[in-house]
Every structure is written in C-alpha cells, then in structure tokens.
Amino acid sequence: MIITAMANWRPAPGEMLEWHPVTAARDDADGTGDAGVHPVPASFLQANHVRGVDAALRRGDRHTGFLGSATEIEGDLDDAALTRAVAVFLSRHEGLRTWFSVRDGSVRRHPAPADAALVPVDAGAASSTDGVREAVRGRLSRDATPLSWPPVAIGAVRRPGSFSLYYGADHAFSDGASQVSVITELADLYRAEVTGTPALDLTEHEGSFLDHVRIEDEVSPSYDLRSPELADWIDVVSRHDGGLPRFPLDLGLAPGETAPMEPVERDLLTAAEAEVFEQVCRDAGGSFTSGLFAACALVEHDLAGTGRYDGIAVLSTRHRGPFALSQGWFCAFSPVTFPVSDSNGPDDFAEVVRSATAAYARAKAASSVPIGRVLDLLATGGIGGAGLARSPQLFSYLDFRRFPGSGTPADERAVLFTGEGRTANASMWFNRDHRHLYLGAQIPSTPTARRTVRRYHDRLIELLTDVVRTRDDGRTTGVSGADERCA
C-alpha cells in the first residue's frame, strides 16, 4: 500500500457497482424517517468535524473531509460474496453503524436502522481510467459524509478477470490506520466468502469505537492545568501567541489565509537506508520516529533559524483498549518541543536524537489527555486564544509493515488517498514499508509554498542520506554506544 494523491490511482475502466442501503433504511438514516438518538455521544473530534461538515454543506461547498482506499483483486467479481463480506465488516465495527445530525449546533449520534444492510446498485459504466476516478471522487464527496447512514461508501469496478474495490469514509469514522487496514480486511472477508475458508479472526483487536468514546469521557475530568501532561502544551501555546505551531517558513499566505491543498510526495530513503537510519537512532538511545523529529528540527534550524523545534505529533489512542484494528478516529495530538543550537548538525545527530527522544516521550505521555480536554483547559485557563482553533503543522509516522495484511496481494496493490480541501500549513506524513521511506505533504497551492517546501524537503533528504552515509563510512556521529537502546 502507498499513500498517494487520488490522481495517481490508475484503475482500469469497467462496470461500476455501488453498495447502498435499502430504501427504508435510507429514509430512516437521512432524517426523513424516525431516527432515534444513540446513548453514546460524539467524541470531541467527531463533533468538531461534523459541525464543520454541516456548515460547509449548508454553504454549498463540496465535501472533502473523507479518507479513501482502493485495491485490485484478481478473478471475476462475485457481487453476492462481496455483499456478504460487507455485511460481516459492518457487523464487526459498531461505530460504523451510527451517523450524526446537527441541530442548533448540537451534534447527535443516531443508530443505524434495524435493517441496515447494503445491496449492490448498478452505477453505469466508465470507459476510461479518468472516468472511474472522477466517478469515485464524486461518490465519496456525496456519500461518505457523517450526516447520513452509512458514513462510508463502498464500491467496485467490474471487468473480465478482475475488479477494483474501493472504500471511503468520512473522517469522523476513520483515520490513517483505519484506512490502511480496511481494504485488506474487506479483501480477506471477500476471499473467505468466495472460497469458503475462514477469514482472519481479528476479534481481539477490533473493539468498538463507542467504547473508546466512553473511555475518553471517563478519563477527561481527571486532568487539569496542574497535570504534568499539560506542561509542554502550556509552554508551546504560550510561546505561539495563544495558538498552535505553524510551518516555520513563508508559504505565500497572508495571516489567516488558506489555499487549496496540493499534495506533494517525496522518496526519502530506500529500505536498506531506512534500516541503517533506524540503527543510528537506536544506538543513540532513540527510535526511528524520534530520529525523524531530530532531522526536521535540524532542517528548520538551518532554514528558519529556529532555536527550538515545536511540532504537533499525530499519535494513536488505540492502546486504550482492544482497538488495534478497529475502524474509527483514534487520534491524539501532542506537542513535541526541544531546543536546537547552532552547534548541532549532522555530525552531532545523536545528540539531537536524544533531545527529540525525551520530547517524544513527553508527547506520548501527554497524549493520555483527550484533545478536547486539552483545548478546553487551555482556553478556560486563559492560556490559549483564537489561535487554538486553527490547524497546526502536523507530523505523522506510520509503519505499514506492522499491519497484519502487509505483503498480501490486496495490500501490495492498494492506494490510500484523502479528500483535498484547503490548508495554511505543510503538514508531513512519513510512511515506511518494505520498499522505502517516503513523505506525503499537504501544502498550499501557491508558488511560494512550492519553492519553500521543495527546499525544505531537499534539505531533509540531504540530511537523512548524510546520516546514513556517515554510518556506512564508519565515521563518528556523536553516537554514545550500541548498548543504549530504546525500549
């Protein structure tokens, strides 16, 4: 699997099928029927996102707040088998059997109708790759929303001897890890239905997202501004004028301005080079992730003259229960902050890794505080201002090799993509598989941003490869010894 722009997905043309609820279920789940209120409320992230989606749709804007993935499967499509596979998939993930409505600013969760089955519907034929892609893009924008059931869109492109399988979900019901696992799970369930052999038993790893919401609600009140987990939050927000860190270089935008998001992809290291880089980081007492933070800190110090790295890490909250392979929005956000001095450079990389490792450990501890509680405490405590509402510069790292479907045909042929809205940052999504380490960025589509971000990424690649080359050449990098390992 590779995370890429949707424009890089190249499905062959064919007959298009879409899985939709039966008419009665659709009426119940689009507000025309009698939809009950679910006892589990929206999580903070869900509620915030759903209000934004509702406001955008009322303005007539195109919905882009979705995540999607697709793969290619050999053999003629058995649509009855895929229908059964979809039913099993939805039965596994309780959170997907709900949807939301907004009334007077209040977000309410609703259960899916009792007969909430999906059935295949003929959606016509596409005669070109571009035609398939644009039809799917329109489908995800139209159907993968949180304001009706299902909040996901599942479909296939049938042709003799093979078919494309795609899945999209509104962000309120998905995250990056969910999208990595979903397409291989659906493919495995389909294989089981076609062959009659058992599907992978993922019961121990697919806890309900609704239980996760309950856990967040239970732990939130136990934190206040005196909690040590809030210390870095208070420091970073105070130093950023009551707001969140932004990309440190000029992106060609006025204050408060956004621009259409433009995807950027860069190869960083080969698989072999990534192994060497990881060993350098471990020898320094760190990890692959803290090594990436160290590299970004050095780049920003070099290009922007920053004396302190301030980033916001995207972290998982799946450790709060049996949620490793669950579908939902299992994300936390934490500041990673540490000093970088003029004396630091590639030859002192290990020293910076150690600083980054300590900062990342604090960030992981801070992620125990639900982000809604963090923002509430910062706002009501007079520390944060209007800047808390703006999107920060984000840093994410995913290792695809750790997912159970890694290396299967469905995984090898899979792509993951997002909707492309607007941004004021150049957030970075680092991804690693058995082939390479690569970077996906979402930047504003301005000439200044293109030049600035290319310069940043070029410098990052140069630094990473220099660290690897230095290790291969046997030179010292300030490494303290191979006996210092991260846990």
Short mmCIF file of C-alpha atoms in Angstrom, two decimals:
data_model
loop_
_atom_site.label_atom_id
_atom_site.label_comp_id
_atom_site.label_asym_id
_atom_site.label_seq_id
_atom_site.Cartn_x
_atom_site.Cartn_y
_atom_site.Cartn_z
CA MET A 1 0.00 0.00 0.00
CA ILE A 2 1.06 3.52 -0.68
CA ILE A 3 -0.44 6.81 0.46
CA THR A 4 -0.69 8.99 -2.62
CA ALA A 5 -2.81 11.60 -4.34
CA MET A 6 -6.05 10.26 -5.75
CA ALA A 7 -4.88 11.46 -9.17
CA ASN A 8 -2.23 8.72 -9.04
CA TRP A 9 -4.78 5.92 -8.67
CA ARG A 10 -4.98 4.21 -12.07
CA PRO A 11 -7.97 1.83 -12.12
CA ALA A 12 -8.90 0.22 -15.44
CA PRO A 13 -12.36 1.11 -16.79
CA GLY A 14 -15.34 -1.17 -16.32
CA GLU A 15 -18.85 -1.55 -14.98
CA MET A 16 -19.41 0.31 -11.73
CA LEU A 17 -21.29 -1.05 -8.73
CA GLU A 18 -22.16 0.86 -5.56
CA TRP A 19 -23.37 -0.62 -2.28
CA HIS A 20 -26.31 1.33 -0.87
CA PRO A 21 -28.88 0.78 1.92
CA VAL A 22 -32.33 -0.43 1.03
CA THR A 23 -34.93 2.33 0.64
CA ALA A 24 -36.48 2.06 4.12
CA ALA A 25 -33.09 2.17 5.80
CA ARG A 26 -32.06 5.17 3.72
CA ASP A 27 -35.23 7.03 4.72
CA ASP A 28 -34.57 6.36 8.40
CA ALA A 29 -30.98 7.49 8.14
CA ASP A 30 -31.32 10.71 6.19
CA GLY A 31 -33.74 12.44 8.52
CA THR A 32 -36.92 11.60 6.62
CA GLY A 33 -37.76 8.71 8.94
CA ASP A 34 -37.86 8.23 12.70
CA ALA A 35 -34.20 8.07 13.72
CA GLY A 36 -33.55 7.53 17.42
CA VAL A 37 -30.73 9.12 19.40
CA HIS A 38 -27.82 6.87 20.36
CA PRO A 39 -26.78 6.96 24.05
CA VAL A 40 -23.08 7.39 23.19
CA PRO A 41 -22.35 10.98 22.16
CA ALA A 42 -19.92 12.10 19.51
CA SER A 43 -16.29 12.28 20.56
CA PHE A 44 -14.75 15.76 20.66
CA LEU A 45 -13.02 15.24 17.31
CA GLN A 46 -16.19 13.85 15.75
CA ALA A 47 -18.40 16.68 17.00
CA ASN A 48 -15.97 19.37 15.86
CA HIS A 49 -15.61 17.77 12.44
CA VAL A 50 -19.35 17.13 11.97
CA ARG A 51 -20.22 20.76 12.72
CA GLY A 52 -17.71 21.81 10.08
CA VAL A 53 -19.14 19.39 7.52
CA ASP A 54 -22.68 20.55 8.25
CA ALA A 55 -21.71 24.22 7.88
CA ALA A 56 -19.84 23.55 4.64
CA LEU A 57 -22.74 21.64 3.11
CA ARG A 58 -25.15 24.41 4.08
CA ARG A 59 -22.88 26.83 2.21
CA GLY A 60 -23.00 24.53 -0.80
CA ASP A 61 -19.30 23.59 -0.57
CA ARG A 62 -18.01 20.28 -1.87
CA HIS A 63 -17.39 17.73 0.88
CA THR A 64 -13.70 16.82 1.02
CA GLY A 65 -13.40 15.57 4.62
CA PHE A 66 -13.10 11.91 3.69
CA LEU A 67 -10.41 9.23 3.50
CA GLY A 68 -10.35 6.61 0.78
CA SER A 69 -8.51 3.46 -0.25
CA ALA A 70 -8.67 1.07 -3.17
CA THR A 71 -7.08 -2.11 -4.45
CA GLU A 72 -7.20 -4.57 -7.34
CA ILE A 73 -8.48 -8.13 -6.90
CA GLU A 74 -7.98 -10.93 -9.41
CA GLY A 75 -10.90 -13.05 -10.60
CA ASP A 76 -14.40 -12.18 -11.75
CA LEU A 77 -16.38 -10.19 -9.20
CA ASP A 78 -18.90 -12.24 -7.22
CA ASP A 79 -21.16 -9.39 -6.11
CA ALA A 80 -23.20 -11.65 -3.79
CA ALA A 81 -20.00 -12.70 -1.99
CA LEU A 82 -18.87 -9.09 -1.68
CA THR A 83 -22.30 -8.15 -0.31
CA ARG A 84 -21.91 -10.80 2.40
CA ALA A 85 -18.36 -9.60 3.12
CA VAL A 86 -19.58 -6.02 3.53
CA ALA A 87 -22.28 -7.20 5.94
CA VAL A 88 -19.71 -9.04 8.08
CA PHE A 89 -17.43 -6.00 8.02
CA LEU A 90 -20.17 -3.65 9.25
CA SER A 91 -21.19 -6.13 11.95
CA ARG A 92 -17.60 -6.07 13.27
CA HIS A 93 -17.37 -2.29 13.65
CA GLU A 94 -20.10 -0.84 15.84
CA GLY A 95 -19.05 2.77 15.26
CA LEU A 96 -19.79 2.47 11.54
CA ARG A 97 -23.38 1.54 12.36
CA THR A 98 -24.07 5.09 13.51
CA TRP A 99 -24.38 8.53 11.92
CA PHE A 100 -24.87 12.14 13.04
CA SER A 101 -27.22 15.06 12.77
CA VAL A 102 -26.74 18.70 13.77
CA ARG A 103 -29.49 20.79 15.34
CA ASP A 104 -28.82 24.29 16.70
CA GLY A 105 -25.14 23.48 16.90
CA SER A 106 -25.72 20.29 18.88
CA VAL A 107 -24.36 17.08 17.37
CA ARG A 108 -26.41 13.96 17.97
CA ARG A 109 -25.39 10.38 17.21
CA HIS A 110 -28.02 8.06 15.75
CA PRO A 111 -28.05 4.27 15.43
CA ALA A 112 -28.27 2.70 12.00
CA PRO A 113 -31.73 1.40 11.10
CA ALA A 114 -32.59 -2.15 12.14
CA ASP A 115 -32.49 -3.38 8.53
CA ALA A 116 -29.21 -1.60 7.83
CA ALA A 117 -27.98 -3.87 5.05
CA LEU A 118 -26.20 -2.66 1.93
CA VAL A 119 -27.03 -4.02 -1.51
CA PRO A 120 -25.26 -3.55 -4.86
CA VAL A 121 -26.67 -1.00 -7.28
CA ASP A 122 -25.66 -0.65 -10.94
CA ALA A 123 -23.97 2.74 -11.36
CA GLY A 124 -23.27 2.52 -15.08
CA ALA A 125 -20.00 2.01 -16.93
CA ALA A 126 -16.85 4.10 -17.08
CA SER A 127 -14.93 4.00 -20.35
CA SER A 128 -11.63 5.37 -19.05
CA THR A 129 -9.41 5.49 -16.01
CA ASP A 130 -10.16 9.18 -15.60
CA GLY A 131 -13.86 8.41 -15.78
CA VAL A 132 -13.62 5.81 -13.00
CA ARG A 133 -11.57 8.10 -10.80
CA GLU A 134 -13.86 11.10 -11.20
CA ALA A 135 -16.97 8.98 -10.58
CA VAL A 136 -15.45 7.61 -7.37
CA ARG A 137 -14.29 11.06 -6.28
CA GLY A 138 -17.83 12.34 -6.74
CA ARG A 139 -19.27 9.33 -4.93
CA LEU A 140 -17.04 9.78 -1.89
CA SER A 141 -17.79 13.50 -1.75
CA ARG A 142 -21.53 12.81 -1.95
CA ASP A 143 -21.97 9.65 0.12
CA ALA A 144 -19.05 9.38 2.56
CA THR A 145 -20.43 12.02 4.90
CA PRO A 146 -21.29 11.81 8.62
CA LEU A 147 -24.79 13.22 8.13
CA SER A 148 -26.47 10.06 6.85
CA TRP A 149 -26.06 6.32 7.10
CA PRO A 150 -23.82 4.74 6.06
CA PRO A 151 -20.99 7.25 6.61
CA VAL A 152 -18.90 5.09 4.28
CA ALA A 153 -19.02 4.44 0.55
CA ILE A 154 -18.15 1.01 -0.83
CA GLY A 155 -17.99 0.15 -4.50
CA ALA A 156 -16.37 -1.93 -7.22
CA VAL A 157 -15.38 -1.59 -10.85
CA ARG A 158 -16.08 -4.88 -12.63
CA ARG A 159 -14.23 -6.12 -15.69
CA PRO A 160 -13.47 -9.62 -17.05
CA GLY A 161 -10.95 -11.38 -14.84
CA SER A 162 -10.53 -8.73 -12.15
CA PHE A 163 -12.15 -5.84 -10.32
CA SER A 164 -11.23 -2.71 -8.40
CA LEU A 165 -12.52 -2.47 -4.83
CA TYR A 166 -12.77 0.93 -3.18
CA TYR A 167 -13.80 2.17 0.25
CA GLY A 168 -14.23 5.71 1.53
CA ALA A 169 -15.23 7.00 4.95
CA ASP A 170 -15.88 10.39 6.40
CA HIS A 171 -13.01 11.38 8.69
CA ALA A 172 -15.33 11.25 11.72
CA PHE A 173 -15.38 7.48 11.23
CA SER A 174 -11.82 6.81 10.12
CA ASP A 175 -8.15 7.68 10.43
CA GLY A 176 -4.93 6.71 8.66
CA ALA A 177 -4.52 3.38 10.46
CA SER A 178 -8.17 2.52 9.80
CA GLN A 179 -7.70 3.10 6.10
CA VAL A 180 -4.51 1.04 5.98
CA SER A 181 -6.29 -1.96 7.49
CA VAL A 182 -9.77 -1.66 5.96
CA ILE A 183 -9.02 -2.60 2.37
CA THR A 184 -7.11 -5.76 3.30
CA GLU A 185 -9.85 -6.69 5.79
CA LEU A 186 -12.55 -6.35 3.15
CA ALA A 187 -10.43 -8.31 0.67
CA ASP A 188 -9.90 -11.08 3.24
CA LEU A 189 -13.62 -11.26 4.06
CA TYR A 190 -14.40 -11.45 0.33
CA ARG A 191 -11.82 -14.23 -0.12
CA ALA A 192 -13.42 -16.14 2.74
CA GLU A 193 -16.87 -15.84 1.17
CA VAL A 194 -15.65 -16.96 -2.27
CA THR A 195 -13.50 -19.87 -1.08
CA GLY A 196 -15.46 -20.98 1.98
CA THR A 197 -12.33 -20.84 4.14
CA PRO A 198 -12.32 -18.85 7.40
CA ALA A 199 -11.45 -15.19 7.43
CA LEU A 200 -8.75 -13.90 9.77
CA ASP A 201 -10.04 -13.77 13.34
CA LEU A 202 -9.49 -10.18 14.44
CA THR A 203 -11.89 -10.27 17.39
CA GLU A 204 -9.26 -9.43 19.99
CA HIS A 205 -8.18 -6.31 18.08
CA GLU A 206 -11.46 -4.80 16.88
CA GLY A 207 -13.06 -3.27 19.96
CA SER A 208 -15.93 -0.85 19.47
CA PHE A 209 -15.08 2.79 18.84
CA LEU A 210 -18.08 3.63 21.01
CA ASP A 211 -16.25 2.05 23.96
CA HIS A 212 -13.30 4.30 23.12
CA VAL A 213 -15.58 7.34 23.34
CA ARG A 214 -16.79 6.20 26.76
CA ILE A 215 -13.19 5.78 27.95
CA GLU A 216 -12.27 9.30 26.82
CA ASP A 217 -15.28 10.73 28.64
CA GLU A 218 -14.32 8.88 31.81
CA VAL A 219 -10.67 9.96 31.93
CA SER A 220 -11.06 13.61 30.83
CA PRO A 221 -12.11 15.06 34.22
CA SER A 222 -9.01 13.62 35.93
CA TYR A 223 -6.74 16.20 34.24
CA ASP A 224 -6.33 19.90 34.98
CA LEU A 225 -3.75 22.60 34.20
CA ARG A 226 -1.56 21.34 37.05
CA SER A 227 -1.25 17.91 35.46
CA PRO A 228 2.32 17.30 34.22
CA GLU A 229 0.93 16.09 30.89
CA LEU A 230 -0.15 19.69 30.17
CA ALA A 231 3.26 21.28 30.78
CA ASP A 232 4.51 21.18 27.17
CA TRP A 233 1.10 22.27 25.90
CA ILE A 234 1.19 25.33 28.13
CA ASP A 235 4.75 26.15 27.10
CA VAL A 236 4.18 25.79 23.36
CA VAL A 237 0.84 27.62 23.21
CA SER A 238 2.19 30.45 25.38
CA ARG A 239 5.15 30.91 23.02
CA HIS A 240 2.89 30.88 19.95
CA ASP A 241 0.66 33.78 21.00
CA GLY A 242 -2.08 31.56 22.37
CA GLY A 243 -2.20 29.39 19.26
CA LEU A 244 -0.62 26.28 17.77
CA PRO A 245 2.67 25.93 15.88
CA ARG A 246 2.64 26.63 12.16
CA PHE A 247 5.06 25.76 9.39
CA PRO A 248 8.11 27.95 10.17
CA LEU A 249 8.77 29.21 6.62
CA ASP A 250 6.82 31.54 4.33
CA LEU A 251 4.12 29.75 2.33
CA GLY A 252 2.89 32.82 0.46
CA LEU A 253 -0.24 33.32 2.56
CA ALA A 254 -1.48 36.32 4.49
CA PRO A 255 -2.29 35.80 8.20
CA GLY A 256 -5.45 33.73 8.50
CA GLU A 257 -5.47 32.91 4.77
CA THR A 258 -5.74 29.39 3.35
CA ALA A 259 -5.31 27.99 -0.14
CA PRO A 260 -6.42 24.83 -1.92
CA MET A 261 -4.36 21.89 -0.73
CA GLU A 262 -1.78 20.48 -3.13
CA PRO A 263 -0.31 17.02 -2.45
CA VAL A 264 3.45 16.55 -2.58
CA GLU A 265 5.24 13.20 -2.47
CA ARG A 266 8.95 12.60 -1.98
CA ASP A 267 11.04 9.46 -1.62
CA LEU A 268 13.37 9.85 1.36
CA LEU A 269 15.30 6.61 1.89
CA THR A 270 15.47 3.15 0.38
CA ALA A 271 14.51 0.21 2.59
CA ALA A 272 18.17 -0.57 3.23
CA GLU A 273 18.95 3.05 4.05
CA ALA A 274 15.97 3.21 6.41
CA GLU A 275 17.36 0.21 8.30
CA VAL A 276 20.69 1.99 8.73
CA PHE A 277 18.98 5.19 9.82
CA GLU A 278 16.94 3.28 12.40
CA GLN A 279 20.08 1.67 13.81
CA VAL A 280 21.75 5.07 14.15
CA CYS A 281 18.72 6.29 16.09
CA ARG A 282 18.66 3.21 18.32
CA ASP A 283 22.37 3.46 19.01
CA ALA A 284 21.71 7.00 20.20
CA GLY A 285 19.04 5.74 22.61
CA GLY A 286 16.15 6.79 20.41
CA SER A 287 13.75 5.41 17.84
CA PHE A 288 13.04 5.82 14.16
CA THR A 289 10.30 8.34 14.98
CA SER A 290 12.43 10.48 17.28
CA GLY A 291 15.15 10.40 14.61
CA LEU A 292 12.73 11.92 12.11
CA PHE A 293 11.83 14.63 14.61
CA ALA A 294 15.54 15.32 15.10
CA ALA A 295 16.06 15.60 11.35
CA CYS A 296 13.15 18.03 10.96
CA ALA A 297 14.45 20.10 13.86
CA LEU A 298 17.87 20.40 12.24
CA VAL A 299 16.33 21.36 8.89
CA GLU A 300 14.18 24.06 10.47
CA HIS A 301 17.13 25.40 12.45
CA ASP A 302 19.14 25.55 9.24
CA LEU A 303 16.47 27.15 7.05
CA ALA A 304 14.43 29.21 9.51
CA GLY A 305 16.95 29.89 12.25
CA THR A 306 14.71 28.39 14.90
CA GLY A 307 16.33 27.74 18.25
CA ARG A 308 13.61 25.36 19.32
CA TYR A 309 11.65 22.74 17.43
CA ASP A 310 7.90 22.94 18.01
CA GLY A 311 5.75 20.37 16.23
CA ILE A 312 2.43 18.68 16.81
CA ALA A 313 2.60 14.89 16.60
CA VAL A 314 -0.36 12.82 15.47
CA LEU A 315 -0.47 9.87 17.87
CA SER A 316 -2.74 6.86 18.22
CA THR A 317 -5.09 6.23 21.15
CA ARG A 318 -5.68 2.59 20.20
CA HIS A 319 -3.71 1.45 23.26
CA ARG A 320 -6.65 2.48 25.48
CA GLY A 321 -8.38 -0.81 24.73
CA PRO A 322 -8.54 -3.67 22.19
CA PHE A 323 -8.65 -1.19 19.31
CA ALA A 324 -5.54 -2.02 17.26
CA LEU A 325 -7.51 -2.85 14.11
CA SER A 326 -10.79 -1.06 14.87
CA GLN A 327 -12.41 1.39 12.49
CA GLY A 328 -12.71 4.90 13.89
CA TRP A 329 -10.90 8.15 14.66
CA PHE A 330 -8.35 7.01 17.24
CA CYS A 331 -6.12 10.07 17.24
CA ALA A 332 -4.40 12.20 19.82
CA PHE A 333 -2.30 15.29 19.22
CA SER A 334 0.67 16.29 21.35
CA PRO A 335 3.44 18.90 21.17
CA VAL A 336 6.99 17.73 20.55
CA THR A 337 9.30 20.51 21.66
CA PHE A 338 13.05 20.62 22.29
CA PRO A 339 15.96 23.05 21.79
CA VAL A 340 18.33 23.04 18.81
CA SER A 341 21.54 25.09 18.98
CA ASP A 342 23.96 26.48 16.42
CA SER A 343 26.43 23.77 17.36
CA ASN A 344 24.03 21.00 16.32
CA GLY A 345 24.50 19.50 12.87
CA PRO A 346 24.61 16.12 11.14
CA ASP A 347 27.86 15.26 12.95
CA ASP A 348 26.00 15.78 16.24
CA PHE A 349 22.89 13.99 15.09
CA ALA A 350 22.86 11.57 18.02
CA GLU A 351 22.76 14.43 20.49
CA VAL A 352 19.70 15.90 18.79
CA VAL A 353 18.10 12.44 18.69
CA ARG A 354 18.45 12.21 22.45
CA SER A 355 16.71 15.57 22.88
CA ALA A 356 13.99 14.52 20.45
CA THR A 357 13.55 11.18 22.22
CA ALA A 358 12.93 12.84 25.58
CA ALA A 359 10.47 15.27 23.95
CA TYR A 360 8.66 12.47 22.15
CA ALA A 361 8.34 10.51 25.39
CA ARG A 362 6.67 13.55 26.97
CA ALA A 363 4.40 13.84 23.94
CA LYS A 364 3.27 10.24 24.28
CA ALA A 365 2.53 10.83 27.97
CA ALA A 366 0.59 13.98 27.07
CA SER A 367 -1.49 12.02 24.57
CA SER A 368 -3.25 10.36 27.50
CA VAL A 369 -5.21 13.61 27.87
CA PRO A 370 -8.06 13.69 25.32
CA ILE A 371 -7.52 16.61 22.95
CA GLY A 372 -10.92 18.09 23.75
CA ARG A 373 -9.94 18.33 27.42
CA VAL A 374 -6.58 19.88 26.48
CA LEU A 375 -8.13 22.63 24.38
CA ASP A 376 -10.83 23.33 26.96
CA LEU A 377 -8.28 23.70 29.75
CA LEU A 378 -6.03 25.95 27.67
CA ALA A 379 -8.95 28.17 26.63
CA THR A 380 -10.67 28.46 30.01
CA GLY A 381 -7.32 28.88 31.76
CA GLY A 382 -6.54 31.98 29.69
CA ILE A 383 -3.51 30.39 28.03
CA GLY A 384 -4.93 29.83 24.57
CA GLY A 385 -6.81 32.24 22.37
CA ALA A 386 -8.47 32.19 18.97
CA GLY A 387 -5.35 30.55 17.55
CA LEU A 388 -6.35 27.28 19.22
CA ALA A 389 -9.00 26.88 16.52
CA ARG A 390 -6.55 26.98 13.63
CA SER A 391 -5.00 23.83 12.23
CA PRO A 392 -1.37 23.31 13.31
CA GLN A 393 1.62 21.93 11.46
CA LEU A 394 1.22 18.16 11.89
CA PHE A 395 3.75 15.33 11.91
CA SER A 396 2.68 11.71 11.43
CA TYR A 397 4.60 8.45 11.05
CA LEU A 398 3.12 5.10 10.01
CA ASP A 399 4.99 1.84 9.51
CA PHE A 400 2.89 -0.21 7.11
CA ARG A 401 4.96 -3.31 7.78
CA ARG A 402 3.28 -3.69 11.18
CA PHE A 403 -0.24 -4.23 9.81
CA PRO A 404 -1.50 -7.82 9.51
CA GLY A 405 -2.35 -7.52 5.81
CA SER A 406 1.13 -6.30 4.89
CA GLY A 407 2.53 -8.13 1.88
CA THR A 408 -0.77 -9.67 0.73
CA PRO A 409 -1.79 -9.08 -2.89
CA ALA A 410 -4.56 -6.69 -1.80
CA ASP A 411 -2.05 -4.69 0.23
CA GLU A 412 0.61 -4.65 -2.48
CA ARG A 413 -1.86 -3.21 -4.99
CA ALA A 414 -3.56 -0.78 -2.62
CA VAL A 415 -3.55 3.01 -2.57
CA LEU A 416 -4.76 5.32 0.18
CA PHE A 417 -5.86 8.88 -0.55
CA THR A 418 -7.68 11.77 1.09
CA GLY A 419 -10.04 14.50 0.07
CA GLU A 420 -8.20 17.65 -0.94
CA GLY A 421 -9.56 20.73 0.80
CA ARG A 422 -7.73 23.88 1.92
CA THR A 423 -4.69 24.39 4.15
CA ALA A 424 -2.36 27.00 5.60
CA ASN A 425 0.38 24.54 6.57
CA ALA A 426 2.69 21.97 5.02
CA SER A 427 1.94 19.03 7.30
CA MET A 428 4.09 15.94 6.81
CA TRP A 429 3.04 12.29 6.78
CA PHE A 430 6.04 9.95 6.92
CA ASN A 431 5.33 6.40 5.78
CA ARG A 432 7.52 3.30 5.72
CA ASP A 433 7.04 -0.05 4.02
CA HIS A 434 9.30 -2.86 2.83
CA ARG A 435 10.31 -0.80 -0.20
CA HIS A 436 11.20 2.63 1.17
CA LEU A 437 10.58 5.57 3.49
CA TYR A 438 8.59 8.29 1.77
CA LEU A 439 6.89 11.55 2.63
CA GLY A 440 3.48 12.87 1.78
CA ALA A 441 2.86 16.57 2.40
CA GLN A 442 -0.23 18.72 2.05
CA ILE A 443 0.80 22.23 1.07
CA PRO A 444 -0.99 25.40 -0.06
CA SER A 445 -1.08 25.67 -3.85
CA THR A 446 0.94 28.88 -4.03
CA PRO A 447 4.21 29.43 -5.94
CA THR A 448 5.93 30.46 -2.71
CA ALA A 449 4.82 27.30 -0.91
CA ARG A 450 6.04 25.09 -3.76
CA ARG A 451 9.50 26.69 -3.69
CA THR A 452 9.76 26.82 0.08
CA VAL A 453 8.58 23.28 0.74
CA ARG A 454 10.76 21.83 -2.01
CA ARG A 455 13.76 23.50 -0.41
CA TYR A 456 12.75 22.07 3.00
CA HIS A 457 12.29 18.55 1.62
CA ASP A 458 15.54 18.71 -0.37
CA ARG A 459 17.42 19.65 2.79
CA LEU A 460 15.66 16.88 4.74
CA ILE A 461 16.66 14.25 2.16
CA GLU A 462 20.23 15.55 2.17
CA LEU A 463 20.42 15.32 5.96
CA LEU A 464 18.91 11.83 6.17
CA THR A 465 21.19 10.44 3.49
CA ASP A 466 24.20 12.10 5.12
CA VAL A 467 23.37 10.39 8.44
CA VAL A 468 23.15 7.04 6.64
CA ARG A 469 26.33 7.64 4.64
CA THR A 470 28.22 8.68 7.75
CA ARG A 471 27.24 5.44 9.48
CA ASP A 472 28.16 3.36 6.43
CA ASP A 473 31.54 5.12 6.20
CA GLY A 474 32.26 4.22 9.83
CA ARG A 475 32.62 7.83 10.91
CA THR A 476 31.50 9.00 14.34
CA THR A 477 28.14 10.73 14.58
CA GLY A 478 28.28 11.52 18.24
CA VAL A 479 26.76 8.08 18.91
CA SER A 480 27.19 7.13 22.52
CA GLY A 481 27.39 3.38 22.07
CA ALA A 482 25.42 0.40 20.85
CA ASP A 483 24.40 -0.55 24.39
CA GLU A 484 21.95 2.38 24.54
CA ARG A 485 18.70 1.03 23.10
CA CYS A 486 15.18 2.32 23.17
CA ALA A 487 12.57 0.11 24.78
#
